[in-house]
């Protein structure tokens, strides 16, 4: 595969095929039963007017003649890189989670805060771990803040999953015209911006909260006073 045409300065590359420019170092994969799979072709710039050319060379086993097959795609537009979750961090109190994205987002086009914002953003499997009545809000276009609800059991081994219907996108400009990315995803194995999406888990802060004893006693004690320690709230 090679870049047929595209915006000025654009090129096609592939990490798995060890080529940073498919026009200079060919990006080739073998044919298997007449089919080839390119898994991580990356186009450097976003914008319209892209086209890719695919070529196949097949040797006739009887005549040893090499037959060339070529196909150039119709023009297509490359969108900006989708937002990627860069980290999910517990607060020091462990009562909140900060979800950070690597670029400015449209905040999922959400104008409300609270449990509804959580439901519009996260997959049910992750949402259930946030407990009853979680509260979600966007302090900035880069961060979503989650306050967990009662009965929450989210921890460092809980996989963070966005809803398939969430629409957290980024917008960039090409020749003064806005171009919107595809929605952010947590689907494992997909290639976004040349990077394969893996599992995303929350991280604990460097310093975890420590339980502190609180003593509530009468002002005066005698030698006959009974003292009882209750750790029921620990």
PDB file of C-alpha atoms in Angstrom:
ATOM      1  CA  UNK A   1       0.000   0.000   0.000  1.00  0.00           C
ATOM      2  CA  UNK A   2       1.162   3.556  -0.673  1.00  0.00           C
ATOM      3  CA  UNK A   3      -0.251   7.059  -0.455  1.00  0.00           C
ATOM      4  CA  UNK A   4      -1.722   8.043  -3.821  1.00  0.00           C
ATOM      5  CA  UNK A   5      -2.499  11.632  -2.832  1.00  0.00           C
ATOM      6  CA  UNK A   6      -3.304  13.745   0.207  1.00  0.00           C
ATOM      7  CA  UNK A   7      -2.808  17.158   1.830  1.00  0.00           C
ATOM      8  CA  UNK A   8       0.659  18.743   1.497  1.00  0.00           C
ATOM      9  CA  UNK A   9       3.265  17.054   3.675  1.00  0.00           C
ATOM     10  CA  UNK A  10       1.160  13.988   4.377  1.00  0.00           C
ATOM     11  CA  UNK A  11       2.517  10.451   4.314  1.00  0.00           C
ATOM     12  CA  UNK A  12       1.498   6.924   5.209  1.00  0.00           C
ATOM     13  CA  UNK A  13       3.452   4.878   7.740  1.00  0.00           C
ATOM     14  CA  UNK A  14       3.246   1.627   9.677  1.00  0.00           C
ATOM     15  CA  UNK A  15       4.905   0.704  12.967  1.00  0.00           C
ATOM     16  CA  UNK A  16       4.356  -3.041  12.554  1.00  0.00           C
ATOM     17  CA  UNK A  17       5.873  -2.949   9.045  1.00  0.00           C
ATOM     18  CA  UNK A  18       8.779  -0.777  10.269  1.00  0.00           C
ATOM     19  CA  UNK A  19       8.183   1.953   7.712  1.00  0.00           C
ATOM     20  CA  UNK A  20       7.859   5.648   8.529  1.00  0.00           C
ATOM     21  CA  UNK A  21       7.038   6.430   4.901  1.00  0.00           C
ATOM     22  CA  UNK A  22       5.341   3.809   2.740  1.00  0.00           C
ATOM     23  CA  UNK A  23       6.352   5.744  -0.397  1.00  0.00           C
ATOM     24  CA  UNK A  24      10.049   5.191   0.346  1.00  0.00           C
ATOM     25  CA  UNK A  25      10.039   1.939   2.293  1.00  0.00           C
ATOM     26  CA  UNK A  26       7.202  -0.165   0.975  1.00  0.00           C
ATOM     27  CA  UNK A  27       4.477  -1.268   3.380  1.00  0.00           C
ATOM     28  CA  UNK A  28       3.888  -4.828   2.235  1.00  0.00           C
ATOM     29  CA  UNK A  29       2.116  -7.827   3.736  1.00  0.00           C
ATOM     30  CA  UNK A  30       1.768 -11.332   2.257  1.00  0.00           C
ATOM     31  CA  UNK A  31      -1.310 -12.523   0.428  1.00  0.00           C
ATOM     32  CA  UNK A  32      -3.162 -15.315   2.212  1.00  0.00           C
ATOM     33  CA  UNK A  33      -5.920 -16.963   0.181  1.00  0.00           C
ATOM     34  CA  UNK A  34      -6.014 -13.815  -1.934  1.00  0.00           C
ATOM     35  CA  UNK A  35      -6.405 -11.454   1.064  1.00  0.00           C
ATOM     36  CA  UNK A  36      -3.970  -9.081   2.800  1.00  0.00           C
ATOM     37  CA  UNK A  37      -4.556  -7.337   6.129  1.00  0.00           C
ATOM     38  CA  UNK A  38      -2.971  -3.974   6.987  1.00  0.00           C
ATOM     39  CA  UNK A  39      -3.493  -3.434  10.703  1.00  0.00           C
ATOM     40  CA  UNK A  40      -1.894  -0.074  11.532  1.00  0.00           C
ATOM     41  CA  UNK A  41      -1.462   2.171   8.489  1.00  0.00           C
ATOM     42  CA  UNK A  42      -1.211   5.702   9.918  1.00  0.00           C
ATOM     43  CA  UNK A  43      -1.730   8.909   7.925  1.00  0.00           C
ATOM     44  CA  UNK A  44       0.202  11.845   9.333  1.00  0.00           C
ATOM     45  CA  UNK A  45      -2.147  14.803   8.797  1.00  0.00           C
ATOM     46  CA  UNK A  46      -5.897  15.151   9.016  1.00  0.00           C
ATOM     47  CA  UNK A  47      -7.910  16.664   6.205  1.00  0.00           C
ATOM     48  CA  UNK A  48      -9.736  15.795   2.964  1.00  0.00           C
ATOM     49  CA  UNK A  49      -8.422  14.533  -0.352  1.00  0.00           C
ATOM     50  CA  UNK A  50      -6.650  11.358   0.729  1.00  0.00           C
ATOM     51  CA  UNK A  51      -6.310   8.324  -1.507  1.00  0.00           C
ATOM     52  CA  UNK A  52      -4.457   5.022  -1.079  1.00  0.00           C
ATOM     53  CA  UNK A  53      -3.118   2.753  -3.797  1.00  0.00           C
ATOM     54  CA  UNK A  54      -3.029  -0.997  -3.227  1.00  0.00           C
ATOM     55  CA  UNK A  55      -0.904  -3.240  -5.429  1.00  0.00           C
ATOM     56  CA  UNK A  56      -0.618  -7.005  -5.587  1.00  0.00           C
ATOM     57  CA  UNK A  57       1.942  -9.044  -7.495  1.00  0.00           C
ATOM     58  CA  UNK A  58       1.054 -12.628  -8.309  1.00  0.00           C
ATOM     59  CA  UNK A  59       3.382 -15.094 -10.052  1.00  0.00           C
ATOM     60  CA  UNK A  60       1.784 -17.559 -12.470  1.00  0.00           C
ATOM     61  CA  UNK A  61       3.156 -20.957 -11.335  1.00  0.00           C
ATOM     62  CA  UNK A  62       3.008 -22.326 -14.898  1.00  0.00           C
ATOM     63  CA  UNK A  63       4.593 -19.487 -16.867  1.00  0.00           C
ATOM     64  CA  UNK A  64       6.456 -17.598 -14.081  1.00  0.00           C
ATOM     65  CA  UNK A  65       4.917 -14.416 -15.451  1.00  0.00           C
ATOM     66  CA  UNK A  66       4.347 -11.755 -12.780  1.00  0.00           C
ATOM     67  CA  UNK A  67       0.883 -10.213 -12.896  1.00  0.00           C
ATOM     68  CA  UNK A  68       0.320  -6.834 -11.260  1.00  0.00           C
ATOM     69  CA  UNK A  69      -3.016  -5.742  -9.834  1.00  0.00           C
ATOM     70  CA  UNK A  70      -3.563  -2.149  -8.734  1.00  0.00           C
ATOM     71  CA  UNK A  71      -6.453  -0.294  -7.127  1.00  0.00           C
ATOM     72  CA  UNK A  72      -6.689   3.332  -5.944  1.00  0.00           C
ATOM     73  CA  UNK A  73      -9.425   4.231  -3.475  1.00  0.00           C
ATOM     74  CA  UNK A  74     -11.878   7.056  -3.849  1.00  0.00           C
ATOM     75  CA  UNK A  75     -10.973  10.245  -2.028  1.00  0.00           C
ATOM     76  CA  UNK A  76     -11.652  10.166   1.698  1.00  0.00           C
ATOM     77  CA  UNK A  77     -11.205  12.481   4.688  1.00  0.00           C
ATOM     78  CA  UNK A  78      -8.899  11.713   7.603  1.00  0.00           C
ATOM     79  CA  UNK A  79     -10.344  13.034  10.848  1.00  0.00           C
ATOM     80  CA  UNK A  80      -8.263  14.357  13.765  1.00  0.00           C
ATOM     81  CA  UNK A  81      -7.053  11.832  16.341  1.00  0.00           C
ATOM     82  CA  UNK A  82      -9.792  10.906  18.791  1.00  0.00           C
ATOM     83  CA  UNK A  83      -9.383  11.857  22.453  1.00  0.00           C
ATOM     84  CA  UNK A  84      -7.621   9.164  24.467  1.00  0.00           C
ATOM     85  CA  UNK A  85      -7.979   8.583  28.210  1.00  0.00           C
ATOM     86  CA  UNK A  86      -4.499   9.361  29.536  1.00  0.00           C
ATOM     87  CA  UNK A  87      -5.186   8.504  33.187  1.00  0.00           C
ATOM     88  CA  UNK A  88      -7.882   7.670  35.730  1.00  0.00           C
ATOM     89  CA  UNK A  89      -6.855   8.639  39.260  1.00  0.00           C
ATOM     90  CA  UNK A  90      -8.509   8.278  42.658  1.00  0.00           C
ATOM     91  CA  UNK A  91      -8.593  11.360  44.870  1.00  0.00           C
ATOM     92  CA  UNK A  92      -6.739  11.252  48.197  1.00  0.00           C
ATOM     93  CA  UNK A  93     -10.019  10.503  49.980  1.00  0.00           C
ATOM     94  CA  UNK A  94     -10.809   7.727  47.441  1.00  0.00           C
ATOM     95  CA  UNK A  95     -14.266   9.263  47.085  1.00  0.00           C
ATOM     96  CA  UNK A  96     -13.660  10.694  43.611  1.00  0.00           C
ATOM     97  CA  UNK A  97     -12.130   9.661  40.306  1.00  0.00           C
ATOM     98  CA  UNK A  98     -10.497  12.045  37.846  1.00  0.00           C
ATOM     99  CA  UNK A  99     -10.674  10.917  34.205  1.00  0.00           C
ATOM    100  CA  UNK A 100      -8.123  12.854  32.136  1.00  0.00           C
ATOM    101  CA  UNK A 101      -8.098  13.013  28.337  1.00  0.00           C
ATOM    102  CA  UNK A 102      -5.006  13.775  26.284  1.00  0.00           C
ATOM    103  CA  UNK A 103      -6.651  16.638  24.406  1.00  0.00           C
ATOM    104  CA  UNK A 104      -9.511  19.103  24.616  1.00  0.00           C
ATOM    105  CA  UNK A 105     -12.895  17.445  24.120  1.00  0.00           C
ATOM    106  CA  UNK A 106     -16.479  18.476  23.500  1.00  0.00           C
ATOM    107  CA  UNK A 107     -17.257  17.161  27.034  1.00  0.00           C
ATOM    108  CA  UNK A 108     -19.566  14.583  25.442  1.00  0.00           C
ATOM    109  CA  UNK A 109     -21.914  17.458  24.506  1.00  0.00           C
ATOM    110  CA  UNK A 110     -23.333  17.115  28.039  1.00  0.00           C
ATOM    111  CA  UNK A 111     -25.066  20.128  29.575  1.00  0.00           C
ATOM    112  CA  UNK A 112     -26.122  18.352  32.765  1.00  0.00           C
ATOM    113  CA  UNK A 113     -24.172  17.049  35.755  1.00  0.00           C
ATOM    114  CA  UNK A 114     -24.957  14.152  38.052  1.00  0.00           C
ATOM    115  CA  UNK A 115     -25.969  10.535  37.609  1.00  0.00           C
ATOM    116  CA  UNK A 116     -27.329  11.224  34.115  1.00  0.00           C
ATOM    117  CA  UNK A 117     -23.943  12.491  32.957  1.00  0.00           C
ATOM    118  CA  UNK A 118     -22.360   9.264  34.271  1.00  0.00           C
ATOM    119  CA  UNK A 119     -24.919   7.113  32.445  1.00  0.00           C
ATOM    120  CA  UNK A 120     -24.360   8.987  29.161  1.00  0.00           C
ATOM    121  CA  UNK A 121     -20.610   8.469  29.366  1.00  0.00           C
ATOM    122  CA  UNK A 122     -19.764   5.044  30.794  1.00  0.00           C
ATOM    123  CA  UNK A 123     -20.557   1.442  29.968  1.00  0.00           C
ATOM    124  CA  UNK A 124     -22.986  -0.270  32.342  1.00  0.00           C
ATOM    125  CA  UNK A 125     -20.306  -2.655  33.651  1.00  0.00           C
ATOM    126  CA  UNK A 126     -18.154   0.255  34.866  1.00  0.00           C
ATOM    127  CA  UNK A 127     -21.149   2.384  35.832  1.00  0.00           C
ATOM    128  CA  UNK A 128     -22.407  -0.268  38.268  1.00  0.00           C
ATOM    129  CA  UNK A 129     -19.068  -0.201  40.115  1.00  0.00           C
ATOM    130  CA  UNK A 130     -19.607   3.493  40.931  1.00  0.00           C
ATOM    131  CA  UNK A 131     -22.413   2.647  43.342  1.00  0.00           C
ATOM    132  CA  UNK A 132     -25.853   4.160  43.729  1.00  0.00           C
ATOM    133  CA  UNK A 133     -26.236   7.773  42.670  1.00  0.00           C
ATOM    134  CA  UNK A 134     -22.757   8.660  41.389  1.00  0.00           C
ATOM    135  CA  UNK A 135     -22.200  12.275  40.369  1.00  0.00           C
ATOM    136  CA  UNK A 136     -20.291  13.167  37.181  1.00  0.00           C
ATOM    137  CA  UNK A 137     -19.268  16.603  35.952  1.00  0.00           C
ATOM    138  CA  UNK A 138     -16.735  18.194  33.567  1.00  0.00           C
ATOM    139  CA  UNK A 139     -14.534  20.765  35.405  1.00  0.00           C
ATOM    140  CA  UNK A 140     -12.725  21.365  32.094  1.00  0.00           C
ATOM    141  CA  UNK A 141     -12.667  20.093  28.515  1.00  0.00           C
ATOM    142  CA  UNK A 142      -9.797  17.760  29.482  1.00  0.00           C
ATOM    143  CA  UNK A 143     -11.228  16.234  32.665  1.00  0.00           C
ATOM    144  CA  UNK A 144     -14.321  14.432  33.882  1.00  0.00           C
ATOM    145  CA  UNK A 145     -14.742  14.170  37.652  1.00  0.00           C
ATOM    146  CA  UNK A 146     -16.679  11.280  39.212  1.00  0.00           C
ATOM    147  CA  UNK A 147     -17.958  11.300  42.792  1.00  0.00           C
ATOM    148  CA  UNK A 148     -18.792   7.699  43.649  1.00  0.00           C
ATOM    149  CA  UNK A 149     -22.143   6.783  45.148  1.00  0.00           C
ATOM    150  CA  UNK A 150     -23.105   4.612  48.080  1.00  0.00           C
ATOM    151  CA  UNK A 151     -22.061   0.980  47.815  1.00  0.00           C
ATOM    152  CA  UNK A 152     -19.345   1.719  45.242  1.00  0.00           C
ATOM    153  CA  UNK A 153     -16.827  -1.061  44.706  1.00  0.00           C
ATOM    154  CA  UNK A 154     -14.636   0.468  41.981  1.00  0.00           C
ATOM    155  CA  UNK A 155     -10.938  -0.222  42.617  1.00  0.00           C
ATOM    156  CA  UNK A 156      -7.583  -0.447  40.853  1.00  0.00           C
ATOM    157  CA  UNK A 157      -8.612  -3.685  39.096  1.00  0.00           C
ATOM    158  CA  UNK A 158     -11.895  -2.288  37.708  1.00  0.00           C
ATOM    159  CA  UNK A 159     -11.632  -1.766  33.955  1.00  0.00           C
ATOM    160  CA  UNK A 160     -12.747   1.707  32.853  1.00  0.00           C
ATOM    161  CA  UNK A 161     -15.095   1.447  29.878  1.00  0.00           C
ATOM    162  CA  UNK A 162     -16.787   4.205  27.897  1.00  0.00           C
ATOM    163  CA  UNK A 163     -20.282   3.630  26.575  1.00  0.00           C
ATOM    164  CA  UNK A 164     -20.497   2.713  22.896  1.00  0.00           C
ATOM    165  CA  UNK A 165     -23.032   5.527  22.533  1.00  0.00           C
ATOM    166  CA  UNK A 166     -20.878   8.201  24.203  1.00  0.00           C
ATOM    167  CA  UNK A 167     -19.689  10.931  21.848  1.00  0.00           C
ATOM    168  CA  UNK A 168     -16.528  12.436  23.347  1.00  0.00           C
ATOM    169  CA  UNK A 169     -14.819  14.038  20.348  1.00  0.00           C
ATOM    170  CA  UNK A 170     -12.114  16.570  19.516  1.00  0.00           C
ATOM    171  CA  UNK A 171     -12.262  19.296  16.876  1.00  0.00           C
ATOM    172  CA  UNK A 172      -9.397  20.707  14.820  1.00  0.00           C
ATOM    173  CA  UNK A 173      -9.322  23.103  11.892  1.00  0.00           C
ATOM    174  CA  UNK A 174      -8.234  22.432   8.319  1.00  0.00           C
ATOM    175  CA  UNK A 175      -7.988  25.591   6.212  1.00  0.00           C
ATOM    176  CA  UNK A 176     -10.231  27.367   8.759  1.00  0.00           C
ATOM    177  CA  UNK A 177     -12.887  24.656   8.515  1.00  0.00           C
ATOM    178  CA  UNK A 178     -13.657  22.526  11.599  1.00  0.00           C
ATOM    179  CA  UNK A 179     -13.061  18.783  11.346  1.00  0.00           C
ATOM    180  CA  UNK A 180     -14.401  16.556  14.127  1.00  0.00           C
ATOM    181  CA  UNK A 181     -12.733  13.357  15.266  1.00  0.00           C
ATOM    182  CA  UNK A 182     -14.341   9.998  15.822  1.00  0.00           C
ATOM    183  CA  UNK A 183     -15.561   9.450  19.413  1.00  0.00           C
ATOM    184  CA  UNK A 184     -13.141   8.372  22.130  1.00  0.00           C
ATOM    185  CA  UNK A 185     -13.092   4.635  22.667  1.00  0.00           C
ATOM    186  CA  UNK A 186     -11.903   2.097  25.223  1.00  0.00           C
ATOM    187  CA  UNK A 187     -12.272  -0.856  22.846  1.00  0.00           C
ATOM    188  CA  UNK A 188      -9.164  -2.935  23.408  1.00  0.00           C
ATOM    189  CA  UNK A 189      -6.985  -3.512  20.344  1.00  0.00           C
ATOM    190  CA  UNK A 190      -8.141  -0.552  18.262  1.00  0.00           C
ATOM    191  CA  UNK A 191      -5.406   1.711  16.867  1.00  0.00           C
ATOM    192  CA  UNK A 192      -5.859   5.405  17.734  1.00  0.00           C
ATOM    193  CA  UNK A 193      -3.206   7.856  16.630  1.00  0.00           C
ATOM    194  CA  UNK A 194      -0.831   4.976  15.932  1.00  0.00           C
ATOM    195  CA  UNK A 195      -1.233   3.593  19.476  1.00  0.00           C
ATOM    196  CA  UNK A 196      -3.091   0.398  20.324  1.00  0.00           C
ATOM    197  CA  UNK A 197      -5.784   0.822  22.972  1.00  0.00           C
ATOM    198  CA  UNK A 198      -5.203  -1.392  26.010  1.00  0.00           C
ATOM    199  CA  UNK A 199      -6.979  -1.969  29.302  1.00  0.00           C
ATOM    200  CA  UNK A 200      -7.500   1.172  31.393  1.00  0.00           C
ATOM    201  CA  UNK A 201      -7.608   0.897  35.186  1.00  0.00           C
ATOM    202  CA  UNK A 202      -7.871   3.515  37.949  1.00  0.00           C
ATOM    203  CA  UNK A 203      -4.712   4.377  39.883  1.00  0.00           C
ATOM    204  CA  UNK A 204      -4.449   5.100  43.583  1.00  0.00           C
ATOM    205  CA  UNK A 205      -2.746   8.291  44.789  1.00  0.00           C
ATOM    206  CA  UNK A 206       0.837   8.078  46.037  1.00  0.00           C
ATOM    207  CA  UNK A 207      -0.321   8.644  49.622  1.00  0.00           C
ATOM    208  CA  UNK A 208      -3.358   6.665  50.712  1.00  0.00           C
ATOM    209  CA  UNK A 209      -5.550   7.888  53.564  1.00  0.00           C
ATOM    210  CA  UNK A 210      -4.720   6.432  56.963  1.00  0.00           C
ATOM    211  CA  UNK A 211      -7.342   5.642  59.604  1.00  0.00           C
ATOM    212  CA  UNK A 212      -7.047   7.896  62.628  1.00  0.00           C
ATOM    213  CA  UNK A 213      -8.448   6.901  66.040  1.00  0.00           C
ATOM    214  CA  UNK A 214     -11.004   9.318  67.482  1.00  0.00           C
ATOM    215  CA  UNK A 215     -11.611   9.037  71.207  1.00  0.00           C
ATOM    216  CA  UNK A 216     -14.885  10.230  72.682  1.00  0.00           C
ATOM    217  CA  UNK A 217     -14.882   9.884  76.452  1.00  0.00           C
ATOM    218  CA  UNK A 218     -16.436  11.466  79.491  1.00  0.00           C
ATOM    219  CA  UNK A 219     -14.475  14.401  80.885  1.00  0.00           C
ATOM    220  CA  UNK A 220     -13.826  12.547  84.099  1.00  0.00           C
ATOM    221  CA  UNK A 221     -12.837   8.945  84.553  1.00  0.00           C
ATOM    222  CA  UNK A 222     -12.474   7.017  87.785  1.00  0.00           C
ATOM    223  CA  UNK A 223     -10.632   3.868  88.554  1.00  0.00           C
ATOM    224  CA  UNK A 224     -13.899   1.995  88.276  1.00  0.00           C
ATOM    225  CA  UNK A 225     -14.929   3.404  84.845  1.00  0.00           C
ATOM    226  CA  UNK A 226     -15.286   0.861  82.045  1.00  0.00           C
ATOM    227  CA  UNK A 227     -13.543   1.663  78.716  1.00  0.00           C
ATOM    228  CA  UNK A 228     -14.614   0.008  75.473  1.00  0.00           C
ATOM    229  CA  UNK A 229     -13.018   0.401  72.017  1.00  0.00           C
ATOM    230  CA  UNK A 230     -15.314   0.056  69.010  1.00  0.00           C
ATOM    231  CA  UNK A 231     -13.772  -0.382  65.556  1.00  0.00           C
ATOM    232  CA  UNK A 232     -17.073  -0.825  63.772  1.00  0.00           C
ATOM    233  CA  UNK A 233     -16.600   2.232  61.568  1.00  0.00           C
ATOM    234  CA  UNK A 234     -13.072   1.339  60.442  1.00  0.00           C
TER     235      UNK A 234
END
